[in-house]
CSV table of C-alpha atoms in Angstrom, one decimal:
chain,number,residue,atom,x,y,z
A,1,MET,CA,164.6,80.3,71.9
A,2,LYS,CA,165.5,81.9,68.6
A,3,ARG,CA,168.7,83.9,67.9
A,4,ALA,CA,169.5,87.1,66.1
A,5,ASN,CA,172.5,89.4,65.7
A,6,ILE,CA,171.5,93.0,65.7
A,7,ALA,CA,174.1,95.7,65.7
A,8,GLY,CA,176.6,93.1,66.9
A,9,LEU,CA,174.5,92.2,69.9
A,10,HIS,CA,173.7,88.5,70.3
A,11,ILE,CA,170.1,88.2,71.2
A,12,GLU,CA,168.0,85.2,72.2
A,13,TYR,CA,164.3,85.9,72.0
A,14,SER,CA,160.8,84.4,72.2
A,15,MET,CA,158.0,86.7,70.9
A,16,ALA,CA,154.2,86.4,71.3
A,17,ASP,CA,153.5,87.2,67.7
A,18,ALA,CA,156.2,84.8,66.4
A,19,ALA,CA,155.1,85.1,62.7
A,20,PHE,CA,155.4,88.9,62.7
A,21,PHE,CA,158.9,88.8,64.3
A,22,ASP,CA,160.1,85.9,62.2
A,23,TYR,CA,159.4,88.1,59.2
A,24,ARG,CA,160.8,91.4,60.6
A,25,LEU,CA,164.0,89.7,61.9
A,26,ARG,CA,164.6,87.5,58.9
A,27,SER,CA,167.7,89.4,57.9
A,28,TYR,CA,169.1,89.3,61.4
A,29,VAL,CA,168.8,85.6,62.1
A,30,SER,CA,171.9,84.1,63.7
A,31,HIS,CA,173.0,80.6,64.5
A,32,ASP,CA,176.0,81.9,66.4
A,33,ILE,CA,176.4,80.4,69.9
A,34,ALA,CA,178.6,83.2,71.2
A,35,ASP,CA,177.9,84.7,74.6
A,36,ARG,CA,174.4,86.2,74.8
A,37,ASP,CA,174.1,89.9,75.1
A,38,LEU,CA,170.3,90.1,75.6
A,39,LEU,CA,167.6,87.6,76.5
A,40,LEU,CA,164.2,89.0,75.4
A,41,ARG,CA,160.8,87.4,76.1
A,42,THR,CA,157.3,88.6,75.4
A,43,THR,CA,154.1,86.9,76.7
A,44,VAL,CA,150.4,87.8,76.5
A,45,HIS,CA,148.1,87.5,79.5
A,46,GLU,CA,144.4,87.6,80.3
A,47,HIS,CA,145.3,89.6,83.4
A,48,ILE,CA,148.5,91.1,84.7
A,49,ASP,CA,149.1,91.4,88.5
A,50,SER,CA,150.8,94.5,89.9
A,51,PRO,CA,154.5,93.6,90.5
A,52,HIS,CA,155.7,93.5,94.1
A,53,GLY,CA,158.8,95.3,95.3
A,54,GLN,CA,160.3,98.4,96.7
A,55,PHE,CA,158.7,101.5,95.2
A,56,ILE,CA,161.2,103.6,93.2
A,57,LYS,CA,159.1,106.2,91.4
A,58,GLN,CA,155.9,107.0,89.6
A,59,ILE,CA,156.1,108.7,86.1
A,60,LYS,CA,152.7,109.4,84.7
A,61,SER,CA,151.0,106.1,84.0
A,62,ALA,CA,154.2,104.0,84.8
A,63,THR,CA,155.0,102.7,88.3
A,64,ILE,CA,158.6,101.5,88.8
A,65,VAL,CA,159.6,99.0,91.6
A,66,GLN,CA,162.6,96.9,92.5
A,67,ALA,CA,161.8,93.3,93.2
A,68,GLN,CA,163.6,91.2,95.8
A,69,ASP,CA,165.6,89.4,93.1
A,70,GLY,CA,167.1,92.7,92.0
A,71,HIS,CA,165.0,93.0,88.8
A,72,ILE,CA,163.4,96.3,88.0
A,73,ALA,CA,159.7,96.1,87.1
A,74,ARG,CA,157.9,98.8,85.2
A,75,SER,CA,154.1,98.6,85.0
A,76,ILE,CA,152.1,100.7,82.7
A,77,LEU,CA,148.4,101.4,83.2
A,78,ASP,CA,145.8,101.5,80.4
A,79,ARG,CA,144.3,105.0,80.5
A,80,GLU,CA,140.9,103.8,79.4
A,81,THR,CA,140.3,101.0,81.9
A,82,GLY,CA,142.9,101.7,84.6
A,83,LYS,CA,144.1,98.1,84.4
A,84,ILE,CA,147.7,97.1,84.0
A,85,ALA,CA,148.4,97.0,80.2
A,86,ALA,CA,152.0,96.0,80.3
A,87,VAL,CA,154.8,95.0,82.8
A,88,VAL,CA,158.4,95.1,81.8
A,89,ARG,CA,160.8,93.3,84.1
A,90,SER,CA,164.5,93.6,83.5
A,91,LYS,CA,167.9,93.1,85.1
A,92,PRO,CA,169.5,96.4,86.1
A,93,ASP,CA,171.9,96.0,83.2
A,94,TYR,CA,169.0,95.1,80.8
A,95,SER,CA,170.7,91.8,79.8
A,96,GLU,CA,167.4,90.0,80.5
A,97,VAL,CA,164.0,91.6,79.7
A,98,GLU,CA,160.6,90.0,80.1
A,99,ILE,CA,157.6,91.9,78.6
A,100,GLN,CA,154.0,91.0,79.7
A,101,LEU,CA,151.2,92.4,77.6
A,102,TRP,CA,147.5,92.5,78.5
A,103,LYS,CA,145.6,90.6,75.9
A,104,HIS,CA,142.6,92.9,75.9
A,105,ARG,CA,144.3,96.3,75.6
A,106,SER,CA,142.4,98.3,73.0
A,107,HIS,CA,143.7,101.3,71.1
A,108,PRO,CA,142.2,103.1,68.0
A,109,ILE,CA,145.5,102.9,66.2
A,110,PHE,CA,147.9,100.4,67.8
A,111,THR,CA,147.4,96.6,67.9
A,112,LEU,CA,148.9,94.2,70.5
A,113,THR,CA,151.6,93.4,68.0
A,114,ASP,CA,152.4,97.1,67.6
A,115,TYR,CA,152.9,97.3,71.4
A,116,GLU,CA,155.1,94.3,71.3
A,117,TYR,CA,157.1,95.8,68.5
A,118,MET,CA,157.5,99.1,70.5
A,119,TYR,CA,158.4,97.5,73.8
A,120,THR,CA,161.0,95.1,72.3
A,121,GLY,CA,162.5,98.0,70.5
A,122,PHE,CA,162.8,99.8,73.8
A,123,ALA,CA,164.5,96.7,75.4
A,124,PHE,CA,167.0,96.5,72.6
A,125,LYS,CA,167.7,100.3,72.9
A,126,ASP,CA,168.2,100.0,76.7
A,127,ARG,CA,170.7,97.2,76.4
A,128,LEU,CA,172.6,98.9,73.6
A,129,THR,CA,172.8,102.1,75.6
A,130,TYR,CA,174.0,100.2,78.6
A,131,LEU,CA,176.8,98.8,76.5
A,132,GLY,CA,177.8,102.2,75.2
A,133,GLY,CA,175.8,102.6,72.1
A,134,ALA,CA,172.7,104.6,71.1
A,135,VAL,CA,169.7,104.7,68.9
A,136,LEU,CA,169.3,107.9,66.9
A,137,HIS,CA,165.9,108.9,65.5
A,138,GLY,CA,166.7,109.3,61.9
A,139,SER,CA,166.8,107.8,58.4
A,140,ALA,CA,170.1,106.1,57.6
A,141,ILE,CA,171.7,105.3,54.3
A,142,ALA,CA,175.0,103.6,53.3
A,143,MET,CA,177.0,104.7,50.3
A,144,ASN,CA,180.6,104.2,49.3
A,145,ASN,CA,181.1,102.1,52.5
A,146,ALA,CA,180.1,105.2,54.5
A,147,GLY,CA,177.0,105.7,56.8
A,148,ILE,CA,175.0,108.9,56.8
A,149,ILE,CA,172.1,109.5,59.2
A,150,PHE,CA,169.5,112.2,58.4
A,151,SER,CA,167.7,113.3,61.6
A,152,ALA,CA,164.8,115.6,62.3
A,153,ASN,CA,161.6,115.8,64.2
A,154,SER,CA,158.8,113.6,62.7
A,155,GLY,CA,157.3,115.0,59.6
A,156,VAL,CA,160.2,117.3,58.6
A,157,GLY,CA,161.4,115.2,55.7
A,158,LYS,CA,164.3,112.9,56.8
A,159,SER,CA,162.8,109.9,55.0
A,160,THR,CA,162.0,112.0,51.9
A,161,HIS,CA,165.6,113.2,51.7
A,162,ALA,CA,167.0,109.6,52.2
A,163,ASN,CA,164.7,108.5,49.4
A,164,LEU,CA,166.0,111.2,47.1
A,165,TRP,CA,169.5,109.7,47.5
A,166,LYS,CA,168.1,106.3,46.6
A,167,GLN,CA,166.3,107.6,43.6
A,168,TYR,CA,169.4,109.4,42.3
A,169,PHE,CA,172.2,107.0,43.1
A,170,LYS,CA,170.0,103.8,42.8
A,171,ASP,CA,172.0,100.7,43.8
A,172,GLU,CA,174.9,102.7,45.1
A,173,VAL,CA,172.7,103.6,48.1
A,174,THR,CA,171.2,101.2,50.7
A,175,ILE,CA,168.5,102.5,53.1
A,176,VAL,CA,169.8,101.0,56.3
A,177,ASN,CA,167.0,102.1,58.6
A,178,ASP,CA,164.1,104.5,58.1
A,179,ASP,CA,163.6,105.5,61.7
A,180,LYS,CA,165.9,104.0,64.4
A,181,PRO,CA,169.4,103.1,63.3
A,182,ALA,CA,171.9,102.0,65.9
A,183,ILE,CA,175.3,103.5,66.6
A,184,ARG,CA,178.2,101.8,68.3
A,185,MET,CA,181.8,102.8,69.0
A,186,LEU,CA,184.2,100.1,67.7
A,187,ASN,CA,187.9,100.6,68.3
A,188,GLY,CA,187.2,104.3,69.1
A,189,LEU,CA,185.3,104.9,65.9
A,190,PRO,CA,181.5,105.3,65.3
A,191,TYR,CA,179.7,102.7,63.3
A,192,MET,CA,176.1,102.7,62.1
A,193,PHE,CA,173.9,99.6,62.0
A,194,GLY,CA,170.6,98.6,60.7
A,195,THR,CA,167.9,97.3,63.1
A,196,PRO,CA,164.5,95.6,62.5
A,197,TRP,CA,162.9,98.5,64.5
A,198,SER,CA,162.3,101.0,61.7
A,199,GLY,CA,159.1,102.8,62.6
A,200,LYS,CA,156.0,102.6,60.4
A,201,THR,CA,157.9,101.2,57.4
A,202,GLU,CA,159.8,98.0,56.8
A,203,LEU,CA,162.8,99.9,55.3
A,204,ASN,CA,165.8,98.4,57.1
A,205,ALA,CA,168.8,96.3,56.2
A,206,ASN,CA,171.3,94.2,58.2
A,207,VAL,CA,174.2,96.5,57.2
A,208,GLN,CA,177.1,97.9,59.2
A,209,ALA,CA,179.1,100.9,58.0
A,210,PRO,CA,181.5,103.5,59.4
A,211,LEU,CA,179.5,106.6,60.3
A,212,LYS,CA,180.7,109.4,58.1
A,213,ALA,CA,178.2,112.2,59.0
A,214,ILE,CA,175.0,113.1,60.9
A,215,VAL,CA,172.8,115.6,59.2
A,216,PHE,CA,170.0,117.4,60.9
A,217,ILE,CA,167.3,118.7,58.5
A,218,LYS,CA,165.3,121.9,58.6
A,219,ARG,CA,162.8,122.8,55.9
A,220,SER,CA,163.7,125.8,53.8
A,221,ASP,CA,163.3,127.4,50.4
A,222,ARG,CA,167.0,127.3,49.9
A,223,ASN,CA,169.5,124.5,50.0
A,224,ASP,CA,172.6,124.9,52.1
A,225,ILE,CA,174.6,123.0,54.7
A,226,GLU,CA,176.8,124.0,57.6
A,227,ARG,CA,178.8,122.1,60.2
A,228,LEU,CA,177.5,122.6,63.7
A,229,ASN,CA,179.8,123.7,66.5
A,230,THR,CA,180.2,121.6,69.6
A,231,ARG,CA,177.4,123.2,71.6
A,232,ASP,CA,174.8,123.0,68.8
A,233,SER,CA,175.9,119.4,68.0
A,234,ILE,CA,175.2,118.4,71.6
A,235,PHE,CA,171.8,120.1,71.6
A,236,ALA,CA,170.8,118.5,68.3
A,237,LEU,CA,171.9,115.0,69.3
A,238,SER,CA,170.4,115.2,72.7
A,239,SER,CA,167.0,116.0,71.2
A,240,GLN,CA,167.0,113.0,68.8
A,241,ILE,CA,168.9,110.2,70.7
A,242,GLU,CA,166.4,108.1,72.6
A,243,ARG,CA,166.9,108.1,76.4
A,244,PRO,CA,164.7,106.2,78.8
A,245,TYR,CA,162.5,108.3,81.1
A,246,TYR,CA,162.6,105.5,83.7
A,247,ASP,CA,166.4,105.2,84.2
A,248,GLY,CA,168.3,108.4,84.9
A,249,GLN,CA,171.7,106.6,85.0
A,250,LEU,CA,171.1,105.2,81.6
A,251,GLY,CA,170.1,108.7,80.4
A,252,ALA,CA,173.4,110.0,81.7
A,253,GLN,CA,175.3,107.3,79.8
A,254,THR,CA,173.8,108.7,76.7
A,255,LEU,CA,175.6,111.9,77.2
A,256,ASP,CA,178.9,110.0,77.1
A,257,VAL,CA,177.9,108.6,73.7
A,258,ILE,CA,177.1,112.1,72.5
A,259,GLU,CA,180.5,113.3,73.6
A,260,GLN,CA,182.2,110.5,71.7
A,261,LEU,CA,180.2,111.2,68.6
A,262,ILE,CA,180.9,114.9,68.4
A,263,THR,CA,184.7,114.2,68.7
A,264,THR,CA,184.7,111.5,66.0
A,265,VAL,CA,182.0,112.4,63.4
A,266,PRO,CA,181.0,115.7,61.8
A,267,VAL,CA,177.5,116.9,62.6
A,268,TYR,CA,175.7,119.2,60.1
A,269,GLN,CA,172.6,121.4,59.8
A,270,LEU,CA,170.9,121.1,56.4
A,271,HIS,CA,168.4,123.7,55.3
A,272,CYS,CA,166.7,122.2,52.3
A,273,ASN,CA,163.6,121.7,50.1
A,274,ILE,CA,162.5,118.5,48.4
A,275,SER,CA,164.9,118.5,45.4
A,276,TYR,CA,167.9,116.8,44.0
A,277,GLU,CA,169.8,120.0,44.5
A,278,ALA,CA,169.5,119.2,48.3
A,279,VAL,CA,171.2,115.9,47.6
A,280,GLN,CA,173.9,117.6,45.7
A,281,VAL,CA,174.6,120.1,48.5
A,282,VAL,CA,175.0,117.4,51.1
A,283,TYR,CA,177.0,115.0,48.8
A,284,ASN,CA,179.5,117.8,47.9
A,285,LYS,CA,179.9,118.7,51.5
A,286,ILE,CA,180.4,115.2,52.9
A,287,PHE,CA,182.3,113.7,49.9
A,288,ALA,CA,184.2,116.8,49.1
A,289,GLU,CA,186.9,115.0,47.1
A,290,LYS,CA,184.4,114.1,44.4
A,291,GLU,CA,181.6,116.6,43.6
A,292,ILE,CA,178.5,115.9,41.6
A,293,THR,CA,176.2,118.2,39.6
A,294,ILE,CA,172.5,117.4,39.3
């Protein structure tokens, strides 16, 4: 088994596409023998049998059962063939996750490695959530030992805005994750972490920084920013923090994380266009003690 440290979680893993994950996790490799937080295995099969156990619920193409050993098994059907395309078996606390993938699953866009990448990302997110953290859909940067996450629906421009910061501030800014940064509370304060699961791009870094602000982006002809009130902050965070459809209790724990976030870090709404002026507006709001002019 190989080891990695991702967002402070000690992970032992064995992946089917070892070469791909060796490359993607190269910055997170760990030789620490500390207590394991997550055991993660992925295997590929010619055929996958339906898992046995007590039926829990059916959600679209996913069937969830509880096995006699207490593990929860989630099987997902391939919509084209009706065969089982994947089975995810996990302990109730998500400390051990085994992912079985059907070798012959076909998709016009996604490869088998893409599915492995997605399912392992879900496994990491579930364990992190169980331990009191969260994964926020956003593009995260670190600057002046401070973390900022720009969040929005796909296609709105969060990555574009993060890249403007990198273009302007150059080496002062590190893009920590372009899609799924992790958040954990340490000693009562929120910290942002890079993860190797960064969506369609490889833009991620093994960086930890105190989380200074979360900025939700809306396209506009003007550039202005306002701090959201508690109600709007909860709504915005709830829409972009990933919650599992298959575990209601874990979803409820996410609300606890949101409550901690809104009491420890400011949440903003940014109306902006694609310009350096938008960077200036955000910078001057967040780092009010030192304004810039672009």
